[in-house]
Short mmCIF file of C-alpha atoms in Angstrom, two decimals:
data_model
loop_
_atom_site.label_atom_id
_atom_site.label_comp_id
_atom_site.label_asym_id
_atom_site.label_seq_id
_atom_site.Cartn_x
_atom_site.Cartn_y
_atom_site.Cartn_z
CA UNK A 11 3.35 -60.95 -85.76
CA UNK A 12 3.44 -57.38 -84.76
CA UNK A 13 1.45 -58.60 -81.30
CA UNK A 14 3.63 -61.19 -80.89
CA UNK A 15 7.24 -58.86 -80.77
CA UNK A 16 5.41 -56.52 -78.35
CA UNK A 17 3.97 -59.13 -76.34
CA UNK A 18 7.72 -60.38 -75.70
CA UNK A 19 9.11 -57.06 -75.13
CA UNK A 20 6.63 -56.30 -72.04
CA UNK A 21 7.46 -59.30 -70.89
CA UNK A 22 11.22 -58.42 -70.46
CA UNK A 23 10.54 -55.21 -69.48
CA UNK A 24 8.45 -56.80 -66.58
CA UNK A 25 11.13 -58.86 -65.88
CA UNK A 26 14.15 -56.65 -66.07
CA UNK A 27 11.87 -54.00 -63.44
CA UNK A 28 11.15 -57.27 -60.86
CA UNK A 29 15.06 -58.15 -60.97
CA UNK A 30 15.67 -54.38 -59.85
CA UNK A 31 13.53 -54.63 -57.03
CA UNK A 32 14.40 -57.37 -55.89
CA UNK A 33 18.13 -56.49 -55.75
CA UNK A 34 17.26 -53.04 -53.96
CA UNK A 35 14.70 -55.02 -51.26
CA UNK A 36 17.84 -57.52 -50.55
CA UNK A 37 20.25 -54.51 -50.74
CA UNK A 38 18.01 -53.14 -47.57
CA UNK A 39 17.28 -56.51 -45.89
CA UNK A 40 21.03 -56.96 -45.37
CA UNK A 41 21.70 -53.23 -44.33
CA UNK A 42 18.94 -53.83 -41.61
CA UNK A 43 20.10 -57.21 -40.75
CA UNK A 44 23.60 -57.84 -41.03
CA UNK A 45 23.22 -61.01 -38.92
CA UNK A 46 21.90 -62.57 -42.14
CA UNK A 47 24.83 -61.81 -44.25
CA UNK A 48 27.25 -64.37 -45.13
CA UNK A 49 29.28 -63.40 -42.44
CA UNK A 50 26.71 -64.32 -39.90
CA UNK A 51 25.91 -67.82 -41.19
CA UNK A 52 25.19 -69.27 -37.76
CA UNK A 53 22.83 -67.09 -36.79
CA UNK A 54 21.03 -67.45 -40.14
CA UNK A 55 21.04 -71.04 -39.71
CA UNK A 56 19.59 -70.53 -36.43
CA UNK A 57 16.72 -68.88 -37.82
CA UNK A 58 16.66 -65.28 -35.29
CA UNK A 59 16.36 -61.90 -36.98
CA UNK A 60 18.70 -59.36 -34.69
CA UNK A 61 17.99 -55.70 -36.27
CA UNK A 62 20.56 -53.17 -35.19
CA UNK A 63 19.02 -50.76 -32.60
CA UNK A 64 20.36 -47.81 -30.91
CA UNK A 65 20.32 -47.53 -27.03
CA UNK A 66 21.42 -45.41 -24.46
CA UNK A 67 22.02 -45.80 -20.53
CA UNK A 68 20.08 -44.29 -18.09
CA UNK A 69 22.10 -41.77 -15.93
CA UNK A 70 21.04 -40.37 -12.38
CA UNK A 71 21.14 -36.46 -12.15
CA UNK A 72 19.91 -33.64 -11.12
CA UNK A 73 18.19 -31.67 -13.57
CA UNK A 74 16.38 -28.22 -13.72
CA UNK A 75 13.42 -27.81 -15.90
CA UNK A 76 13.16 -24.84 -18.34
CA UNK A 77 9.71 -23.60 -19.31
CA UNK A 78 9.45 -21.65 -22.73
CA UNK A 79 6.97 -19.76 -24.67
CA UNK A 80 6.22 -16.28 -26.18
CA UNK A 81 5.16 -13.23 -24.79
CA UNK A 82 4.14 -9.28 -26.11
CA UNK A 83 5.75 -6.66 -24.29
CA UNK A 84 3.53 -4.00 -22.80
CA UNK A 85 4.29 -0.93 -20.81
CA UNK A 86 2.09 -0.40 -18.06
CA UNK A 87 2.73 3.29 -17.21
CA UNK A 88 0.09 4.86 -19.79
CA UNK A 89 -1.03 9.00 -19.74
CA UNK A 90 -3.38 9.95 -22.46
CA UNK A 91 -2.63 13.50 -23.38
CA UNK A 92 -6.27 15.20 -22.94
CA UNK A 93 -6.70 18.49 -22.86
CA UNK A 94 -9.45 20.06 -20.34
CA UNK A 95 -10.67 22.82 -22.72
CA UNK A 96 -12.19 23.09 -26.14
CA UNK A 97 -10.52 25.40 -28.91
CA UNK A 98 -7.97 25.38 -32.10
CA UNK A 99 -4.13 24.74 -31.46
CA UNK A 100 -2.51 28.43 -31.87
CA UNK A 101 1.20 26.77 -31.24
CA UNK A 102 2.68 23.29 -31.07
CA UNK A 103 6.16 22.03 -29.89
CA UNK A 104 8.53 21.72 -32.97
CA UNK A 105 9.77 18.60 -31.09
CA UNK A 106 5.65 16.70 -30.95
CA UNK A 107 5.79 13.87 -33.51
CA UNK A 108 5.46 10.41 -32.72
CA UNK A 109 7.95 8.27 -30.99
CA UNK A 110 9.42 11.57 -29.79
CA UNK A 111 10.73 11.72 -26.12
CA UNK A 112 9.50 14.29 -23.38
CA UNK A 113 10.34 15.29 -20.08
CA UNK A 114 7.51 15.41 -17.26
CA UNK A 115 6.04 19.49 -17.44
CA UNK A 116 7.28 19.34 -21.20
CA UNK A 117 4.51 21.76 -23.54
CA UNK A 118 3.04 19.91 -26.24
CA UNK A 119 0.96 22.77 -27.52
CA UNK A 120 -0.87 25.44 -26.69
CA UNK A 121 -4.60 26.54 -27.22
CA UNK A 122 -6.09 29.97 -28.65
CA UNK A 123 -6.36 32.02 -24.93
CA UNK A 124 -7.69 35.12 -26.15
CA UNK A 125 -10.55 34.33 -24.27
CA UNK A 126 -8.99 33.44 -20.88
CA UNK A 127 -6.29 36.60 -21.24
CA UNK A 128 -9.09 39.00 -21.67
CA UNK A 129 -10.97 37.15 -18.56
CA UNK A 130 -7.50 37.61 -16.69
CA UNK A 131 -7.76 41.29 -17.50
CA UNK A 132 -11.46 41.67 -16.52
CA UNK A 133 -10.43 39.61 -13.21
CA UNK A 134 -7.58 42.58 -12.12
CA UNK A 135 -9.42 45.34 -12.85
CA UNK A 136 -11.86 43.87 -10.90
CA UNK A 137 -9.70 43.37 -8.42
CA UNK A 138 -8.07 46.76 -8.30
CA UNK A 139 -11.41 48.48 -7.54
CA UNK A 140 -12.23 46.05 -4.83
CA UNK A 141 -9.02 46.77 -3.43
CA UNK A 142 -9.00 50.67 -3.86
CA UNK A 143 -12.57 50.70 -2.11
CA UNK A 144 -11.52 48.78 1.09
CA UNK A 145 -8.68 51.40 1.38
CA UNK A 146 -11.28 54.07 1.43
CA UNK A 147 -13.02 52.18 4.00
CA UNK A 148 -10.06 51.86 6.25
CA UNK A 149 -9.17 55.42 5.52
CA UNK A 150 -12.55 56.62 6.93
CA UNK A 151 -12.40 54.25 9.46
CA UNK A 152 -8.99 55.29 10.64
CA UNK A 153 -10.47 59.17 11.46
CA UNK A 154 -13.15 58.08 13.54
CA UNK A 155 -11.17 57.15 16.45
CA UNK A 156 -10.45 60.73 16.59
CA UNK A 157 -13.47 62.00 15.24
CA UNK A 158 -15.59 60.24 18.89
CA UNK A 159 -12.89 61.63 20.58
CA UNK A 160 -13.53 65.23 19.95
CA UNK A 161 -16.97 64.81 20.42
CA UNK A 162 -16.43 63.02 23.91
CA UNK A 163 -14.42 65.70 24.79
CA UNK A 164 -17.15 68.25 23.81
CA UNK A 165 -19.15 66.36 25.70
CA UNK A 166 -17.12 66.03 28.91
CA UNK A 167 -16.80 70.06 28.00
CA UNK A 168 -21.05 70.55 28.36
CA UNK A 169 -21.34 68.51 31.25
CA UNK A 170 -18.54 70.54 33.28
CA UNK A 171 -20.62 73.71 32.08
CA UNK A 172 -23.90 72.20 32.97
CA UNK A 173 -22.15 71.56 36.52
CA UNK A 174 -21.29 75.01 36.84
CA UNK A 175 -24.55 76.32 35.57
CA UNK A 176 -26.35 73.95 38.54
CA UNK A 177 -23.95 75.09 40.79
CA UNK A 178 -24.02 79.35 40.32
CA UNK A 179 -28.00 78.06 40.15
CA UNK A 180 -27.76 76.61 44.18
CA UNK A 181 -26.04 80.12 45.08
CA UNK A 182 -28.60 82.28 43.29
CA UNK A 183 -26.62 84.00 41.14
CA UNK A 184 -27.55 81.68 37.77
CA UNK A 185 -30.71 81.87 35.69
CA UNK A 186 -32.85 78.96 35.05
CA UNK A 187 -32.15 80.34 31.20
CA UNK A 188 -28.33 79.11 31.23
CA UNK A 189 -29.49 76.10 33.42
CA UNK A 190 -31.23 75.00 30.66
CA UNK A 191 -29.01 76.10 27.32
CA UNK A 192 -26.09 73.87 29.60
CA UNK A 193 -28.68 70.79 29.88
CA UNK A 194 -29.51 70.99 25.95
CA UNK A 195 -25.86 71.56 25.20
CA UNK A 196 -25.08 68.51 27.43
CA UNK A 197 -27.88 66.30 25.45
CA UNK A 198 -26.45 67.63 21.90
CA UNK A 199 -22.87 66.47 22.74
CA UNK A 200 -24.47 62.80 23.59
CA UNK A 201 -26.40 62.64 19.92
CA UNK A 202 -23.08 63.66 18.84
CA UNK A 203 -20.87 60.80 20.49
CA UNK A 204 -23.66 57.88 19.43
CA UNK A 205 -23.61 59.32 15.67
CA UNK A 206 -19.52 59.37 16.07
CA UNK A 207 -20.00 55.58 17.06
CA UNK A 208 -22.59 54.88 15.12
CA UNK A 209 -20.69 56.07 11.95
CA UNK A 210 -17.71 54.40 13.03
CA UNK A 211 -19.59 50.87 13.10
CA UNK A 212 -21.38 50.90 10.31
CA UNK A 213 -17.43 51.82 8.30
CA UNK A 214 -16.40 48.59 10.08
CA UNK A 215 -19.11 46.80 8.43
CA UNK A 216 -18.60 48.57 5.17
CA UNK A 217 -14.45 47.27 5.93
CA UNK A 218 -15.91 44.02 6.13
CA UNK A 219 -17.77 43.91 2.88
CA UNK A 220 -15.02 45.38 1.15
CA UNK A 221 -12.74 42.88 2.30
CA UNK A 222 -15.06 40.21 1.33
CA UNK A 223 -15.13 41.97 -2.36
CA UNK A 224 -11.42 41.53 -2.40
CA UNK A 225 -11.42 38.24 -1.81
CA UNK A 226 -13.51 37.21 -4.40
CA UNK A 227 -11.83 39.42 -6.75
CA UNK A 228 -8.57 37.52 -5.70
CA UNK A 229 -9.82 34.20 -6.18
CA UNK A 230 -11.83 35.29 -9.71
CA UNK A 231 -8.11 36.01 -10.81
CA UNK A 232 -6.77 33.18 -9.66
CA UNK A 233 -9.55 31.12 -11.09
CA UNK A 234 -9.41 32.96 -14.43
CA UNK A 235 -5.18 32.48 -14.38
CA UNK A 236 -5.61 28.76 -13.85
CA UNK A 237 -8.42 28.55 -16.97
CA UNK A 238 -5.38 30.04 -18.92
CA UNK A 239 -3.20 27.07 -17.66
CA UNK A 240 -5.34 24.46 -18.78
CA UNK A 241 -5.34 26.31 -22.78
CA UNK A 242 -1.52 24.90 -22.28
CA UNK A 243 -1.14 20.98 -22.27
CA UNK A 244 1.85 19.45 -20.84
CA UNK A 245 3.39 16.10 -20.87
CA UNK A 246 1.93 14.70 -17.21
CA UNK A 247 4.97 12.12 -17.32
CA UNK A 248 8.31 11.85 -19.16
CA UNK A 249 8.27 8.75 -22.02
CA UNK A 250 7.85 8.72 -25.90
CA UNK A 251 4.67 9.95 -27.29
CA UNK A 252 2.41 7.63 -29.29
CA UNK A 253 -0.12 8.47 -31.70
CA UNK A 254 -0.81 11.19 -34.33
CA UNK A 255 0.16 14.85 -31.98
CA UNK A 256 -2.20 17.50 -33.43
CA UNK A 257 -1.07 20.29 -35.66
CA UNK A 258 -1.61 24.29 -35.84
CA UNK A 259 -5.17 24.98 -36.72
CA UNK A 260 -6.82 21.82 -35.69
CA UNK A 261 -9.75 22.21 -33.43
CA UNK A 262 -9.74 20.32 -30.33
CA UNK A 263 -12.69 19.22 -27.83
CA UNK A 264 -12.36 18.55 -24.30
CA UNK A 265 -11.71 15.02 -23.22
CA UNK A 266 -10.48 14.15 -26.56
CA UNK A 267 -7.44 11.67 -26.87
CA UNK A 268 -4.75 13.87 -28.82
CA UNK A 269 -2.27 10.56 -28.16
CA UNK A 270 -0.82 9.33 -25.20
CA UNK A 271 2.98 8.99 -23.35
CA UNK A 272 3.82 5.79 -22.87
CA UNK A 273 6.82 5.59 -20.11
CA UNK A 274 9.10 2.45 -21.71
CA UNK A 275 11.62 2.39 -18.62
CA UNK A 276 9.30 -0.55 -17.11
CA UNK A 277 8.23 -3.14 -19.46
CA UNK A 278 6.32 -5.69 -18.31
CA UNK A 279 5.13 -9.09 -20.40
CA UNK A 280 2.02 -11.41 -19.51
CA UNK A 281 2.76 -15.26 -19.58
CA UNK A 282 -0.09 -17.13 -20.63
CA UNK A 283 1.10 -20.58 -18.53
CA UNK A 284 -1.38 -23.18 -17.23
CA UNK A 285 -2.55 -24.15 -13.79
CA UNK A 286 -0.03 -26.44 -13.50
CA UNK A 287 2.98 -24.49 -14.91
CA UNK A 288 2.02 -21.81 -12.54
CA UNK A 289 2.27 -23.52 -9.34
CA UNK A 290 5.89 -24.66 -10.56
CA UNK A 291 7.17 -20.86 -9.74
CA UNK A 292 5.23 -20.93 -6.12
CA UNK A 293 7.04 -21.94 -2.63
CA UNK A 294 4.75 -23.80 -0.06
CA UNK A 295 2.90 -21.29 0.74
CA UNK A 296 1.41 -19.74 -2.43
CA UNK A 297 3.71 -17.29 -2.84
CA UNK A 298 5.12 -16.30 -6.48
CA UNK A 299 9.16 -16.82 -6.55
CA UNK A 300 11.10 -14.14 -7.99
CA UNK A 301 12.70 -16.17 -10.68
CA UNK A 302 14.46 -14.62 -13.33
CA UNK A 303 13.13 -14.67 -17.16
CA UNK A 304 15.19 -14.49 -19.54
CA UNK A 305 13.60 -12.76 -22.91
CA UNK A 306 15.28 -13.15 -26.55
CA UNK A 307 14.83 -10.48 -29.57
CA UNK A 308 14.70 -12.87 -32.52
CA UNK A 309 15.31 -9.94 -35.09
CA UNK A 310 18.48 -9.36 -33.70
CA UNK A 311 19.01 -12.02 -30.89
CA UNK A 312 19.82 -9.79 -27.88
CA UNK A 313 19.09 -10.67 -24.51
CA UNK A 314 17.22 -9.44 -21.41
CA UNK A 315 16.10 -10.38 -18.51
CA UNK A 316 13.46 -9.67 -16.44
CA UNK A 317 11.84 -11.00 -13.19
CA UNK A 318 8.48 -12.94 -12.50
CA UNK A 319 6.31 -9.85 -10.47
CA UNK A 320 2.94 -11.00 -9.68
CA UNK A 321 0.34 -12.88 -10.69
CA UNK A 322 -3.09 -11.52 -12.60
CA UNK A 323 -6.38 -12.22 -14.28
CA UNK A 324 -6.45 -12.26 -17.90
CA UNK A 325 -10.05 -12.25 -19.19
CA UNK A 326 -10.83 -14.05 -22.22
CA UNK A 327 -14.40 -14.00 -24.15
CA UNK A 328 -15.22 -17.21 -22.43
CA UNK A 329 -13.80 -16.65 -18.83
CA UNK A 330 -11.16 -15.63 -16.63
CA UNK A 331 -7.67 -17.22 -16.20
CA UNK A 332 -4.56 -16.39 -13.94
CA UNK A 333 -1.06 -15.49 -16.01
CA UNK A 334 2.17 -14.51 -15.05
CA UNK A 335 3.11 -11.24 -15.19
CA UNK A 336 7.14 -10.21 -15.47
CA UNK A 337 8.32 -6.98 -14.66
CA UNK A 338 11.74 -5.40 -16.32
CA UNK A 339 13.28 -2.29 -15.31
CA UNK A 340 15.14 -0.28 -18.21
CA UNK A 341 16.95 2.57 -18.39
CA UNK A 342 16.08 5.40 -21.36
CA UNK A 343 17.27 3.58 -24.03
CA UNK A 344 14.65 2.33 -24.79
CA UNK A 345 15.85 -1.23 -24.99
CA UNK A 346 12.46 -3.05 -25.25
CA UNK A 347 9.37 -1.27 -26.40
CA UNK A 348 5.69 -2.16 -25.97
CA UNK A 349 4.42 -4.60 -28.38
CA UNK A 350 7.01 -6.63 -29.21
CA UNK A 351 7.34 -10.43 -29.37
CA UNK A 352 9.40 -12.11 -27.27
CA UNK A 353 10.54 -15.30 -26.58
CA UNK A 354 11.33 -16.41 -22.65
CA UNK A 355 13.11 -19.33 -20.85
CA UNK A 356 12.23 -19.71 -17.02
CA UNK A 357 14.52 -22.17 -15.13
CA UNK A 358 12.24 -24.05 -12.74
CA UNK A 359 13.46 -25.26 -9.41
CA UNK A 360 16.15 -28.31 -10.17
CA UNK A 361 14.40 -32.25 -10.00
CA UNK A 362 16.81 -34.74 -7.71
CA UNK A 363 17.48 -37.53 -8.46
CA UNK A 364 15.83 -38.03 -11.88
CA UNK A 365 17.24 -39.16 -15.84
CA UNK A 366 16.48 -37.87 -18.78
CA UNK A 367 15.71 -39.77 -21.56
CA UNK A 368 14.93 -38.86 -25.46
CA UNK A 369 10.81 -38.47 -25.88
CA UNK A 370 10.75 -41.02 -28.63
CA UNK A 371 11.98 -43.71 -25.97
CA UNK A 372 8.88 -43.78 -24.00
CA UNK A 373 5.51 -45.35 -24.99
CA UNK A 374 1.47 -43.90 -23.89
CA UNK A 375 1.37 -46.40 -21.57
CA UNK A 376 4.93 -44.92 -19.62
CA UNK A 377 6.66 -47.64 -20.53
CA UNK A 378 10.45 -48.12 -22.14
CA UNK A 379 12.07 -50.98 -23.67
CA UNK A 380 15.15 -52.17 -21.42
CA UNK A 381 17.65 -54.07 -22.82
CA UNK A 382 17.17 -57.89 -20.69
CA UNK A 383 19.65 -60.66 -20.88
CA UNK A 384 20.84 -61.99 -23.93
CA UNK A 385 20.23 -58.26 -25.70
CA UNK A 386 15.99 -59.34 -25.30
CA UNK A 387 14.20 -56.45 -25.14
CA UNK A 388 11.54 -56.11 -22.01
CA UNK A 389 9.05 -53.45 -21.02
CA UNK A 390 10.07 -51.54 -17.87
CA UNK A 391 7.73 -49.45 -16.41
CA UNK A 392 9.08 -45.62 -15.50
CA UNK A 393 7.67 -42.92 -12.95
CA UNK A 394 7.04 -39.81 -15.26
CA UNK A 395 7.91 -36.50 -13.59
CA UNK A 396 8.08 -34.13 -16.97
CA UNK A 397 7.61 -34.00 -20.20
CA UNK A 398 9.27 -31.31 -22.20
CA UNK A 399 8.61 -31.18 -26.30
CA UNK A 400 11.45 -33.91 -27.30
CA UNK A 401 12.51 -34.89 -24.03
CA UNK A 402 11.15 -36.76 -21.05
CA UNK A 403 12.05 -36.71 -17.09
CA UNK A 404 11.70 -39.60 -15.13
CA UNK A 405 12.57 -41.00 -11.34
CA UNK A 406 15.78 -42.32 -11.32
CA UNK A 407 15.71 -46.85 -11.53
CA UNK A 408 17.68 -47.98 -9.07
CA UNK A 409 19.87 -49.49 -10.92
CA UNK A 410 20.65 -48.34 -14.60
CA UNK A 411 19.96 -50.07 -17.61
CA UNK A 412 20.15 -49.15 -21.32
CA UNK A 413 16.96 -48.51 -23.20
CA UNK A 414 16.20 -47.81 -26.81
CA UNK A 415 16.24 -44.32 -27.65
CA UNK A 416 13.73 -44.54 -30.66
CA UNK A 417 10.45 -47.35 -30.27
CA UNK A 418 9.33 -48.43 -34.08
CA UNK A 419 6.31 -50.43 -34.51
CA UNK A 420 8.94 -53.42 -35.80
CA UNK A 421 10.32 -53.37 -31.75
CA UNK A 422 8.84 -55.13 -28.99
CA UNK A 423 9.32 -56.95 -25.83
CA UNK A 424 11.16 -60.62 -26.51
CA UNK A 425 12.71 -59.01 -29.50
CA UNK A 426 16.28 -59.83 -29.76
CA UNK A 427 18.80 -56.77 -31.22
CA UNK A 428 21.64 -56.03 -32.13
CA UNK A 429 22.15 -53.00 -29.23
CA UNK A 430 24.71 -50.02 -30.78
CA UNK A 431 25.44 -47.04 -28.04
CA UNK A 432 25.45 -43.80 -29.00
CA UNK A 433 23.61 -42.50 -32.33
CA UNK A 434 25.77 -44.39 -35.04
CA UNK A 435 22.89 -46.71 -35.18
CA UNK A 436 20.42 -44.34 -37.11
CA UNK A 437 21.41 -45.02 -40.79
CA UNK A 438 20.35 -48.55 -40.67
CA UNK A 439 17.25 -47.98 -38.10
CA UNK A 440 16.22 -46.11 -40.72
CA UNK A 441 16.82 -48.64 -43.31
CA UNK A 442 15.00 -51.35 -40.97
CA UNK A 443 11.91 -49.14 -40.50
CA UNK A 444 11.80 -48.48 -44.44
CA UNK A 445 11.90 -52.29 -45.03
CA UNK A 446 9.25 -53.13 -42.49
#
């Protein structure tokens, strides 16, 4: 008997759980049709099914596109901080840390210069006894102006004697002895210019190399003081330094990045857009329009804006593609760093003449369903001109006409509805789509 009780049990069970079903189905067959309550008798009679379906009218407009996406900030005006010489830091700026700010000519640290001081010293002395040897050049070379001028005048001296000597010689009253002692006098006097001369040309020569010593002593200390320069690194820009700064101690080799300044005043973000969105920001002629972009912080939702600048090459592992590069001009706040996410709304040039309708109203084929004559739904074919996530732009009809704002797989052309304006509608759309 036992099989028996629990044999009728399951059976109510079963029965009770197909009673509560039922009443829940009809609960939703009368929410999604109302036109087959008991109110709507005639229309029951009549046999026709009229779901309640929310439309909306077409409206003609003008509207102006907004493209959207993300972008990384990036600051183009990069210096590594390199310094020219090998050696160990001997002094660093207290202020050298990361994220610090510096002014262009700023010093970040200094090398060990022992070296290049006692080169500098070398180079002087080097210098001073270059210098003190041309001056007893010139000094020398200033008496011998005078020097072939007394023997010129000695000269001038044996030749007026040699005169007289010819002369008392014609009368017969001078020797032939003192004719002759005038004559080698005369030729002694000449020796003694040309060596006067020659002496004084070969101390203009000696001037010359002298001079020529100088000089290269000059420029050995000048070369030697700007090897001490380069044992100091300075900031080459103004901006905020980035990276790890090195510390007393640490040994450095030339051409080795000890960080970088990064100048954040211009930020500048690349737009990955296609082809297509591209051409959107050119006039007629190719050329970029200087629209504005406006960029969004999402940590703490503050605003910028910046202007489209040019457009580049982005290379990719595959191939090359153009992007849009935006350009914003800060002042020292730094507002924006580099590396940040953004995200950015362009406003394209405004569409005439165009309506807007709700994504979900139009089909793959471009089609929407217009509300015919006696509340039939029909097909009418639209011109696409956008499509933008959830909505959809289209050429204006000529006349307008309401459409449904949400196609089901329950709605089709013929269908007779129930239309409902607005968005009141979706509560029992959603109860028709559930009771398919």
């Amino acid at each position: 008997m036992r099989w028996m009780t629990r044999l009728v049990v399951a059976v109510a069970i079963t029965l009770a759980a197909g009673w509560v079903a039922y009443g829940q189905v009809r609960a939703l067959y009368v929410a999604a049709f109302p036109a087959e309550s008991d109110s709507a008798a005639p229309a029951r009679r009549s046999g026709e099914r009229r779901p309640v379906v929310g439309v909306a009218q077409t409206v003609r407009t003008d509207f102006t596109p907004v493209t959207r996406g993300f972008a990384r900030t990036t600051a183009p005006r990069r210096v590594a901080v390199v310094p020219r010489l090998d050696g160990w830091v001997a002094r660093v700026s207290p202020d050298l840390r990361d994220g610090a700010a510096v002014e262009q000519g700023d010093i970040l640290f200094v090398l060990d210069a022992r070296e290049a001081e006692e080169a500098i010293e070398t180079a002087r002395i080097a210098l001073a006894r270059s210098q003190a040897e041309l001056g007893s050049v010139v000094q020398k070379l200033a008496g011998t102006d005078a020097i072939i001028a007394r023997e010129e005048a000695i000269l001038a001296l044996r030749r007026e004697e040699l005169a007289r000597m010819e002369d008392l010689r014609t009368r017969g009253s001078g020797t032939a002895q003192q004719r002759d002692t005038a004559r080698l006098s005369v030729l002694t006097a000449e020796g003694a210019v040309e060596t006067a001369r020659a002496d004084q040309e070969a101390l203009r020569a000696d001037r010359r190399v002298a001079e020529l010593a100088v000089e290269e002593a000059e420029s050995a200390l000048a070369s030697a003081e700007r090897a001490l320069d380069d044992y100091t690194v300075v900031a080459a820009q103004s901006g905020i330094i980035r990276g790890t700064p090195p510390v007393v101690g640490d040994v450095i080799t030339s051409g080795t990045d000890a960080g970088e300044i990064v100048d954040e005043t211009v930020i500048e973000l690349e737009l990955a857009l296609a082809g297509a969105e591209i051409a959107r920001f050119q006039d007629t002629s190719g050329a970029l329009l200087a629209s504005p972009v406006l960029l969004t912080r999402s940590s703490d939702g503050r605003s910028f804006t910046a202007r489209l600048d040019r457009l580049s090459i982005a290379e990719t592992e595959e191939s090359e593609q153009q992007v849009l590069i935006a350009r914003l001009e800060q002042d020292r706040c730094p507002c924006l760093t580099s590396g940040e996410f953004l995200s950015f709304e362009i406003a394209e040039p405004p569409l005439k003449d165009v309506a807007v309708l709700p994504a979900t109203a139009l089909s793959a084929a471009g089609t929407v369903l217009r509300v015919g004559e006696d509340d039939r739904l029909v097909e009418e074919p639209v011109t696409v001109l956008r499509r933008m996530n959830d909505l959809v732009v289209i050429a204006a009809p000529d006349a307008p006409f309401a459409y449904v704002e949400k196609r089901l797989p329950q709605l089709g052309a013929g269908l007779r509805i129930r239309p409902e304006l607005g968005r009141e509608a979706w509560a029992h759309r959603a109860a028709f789509q559930h009771a398919g």
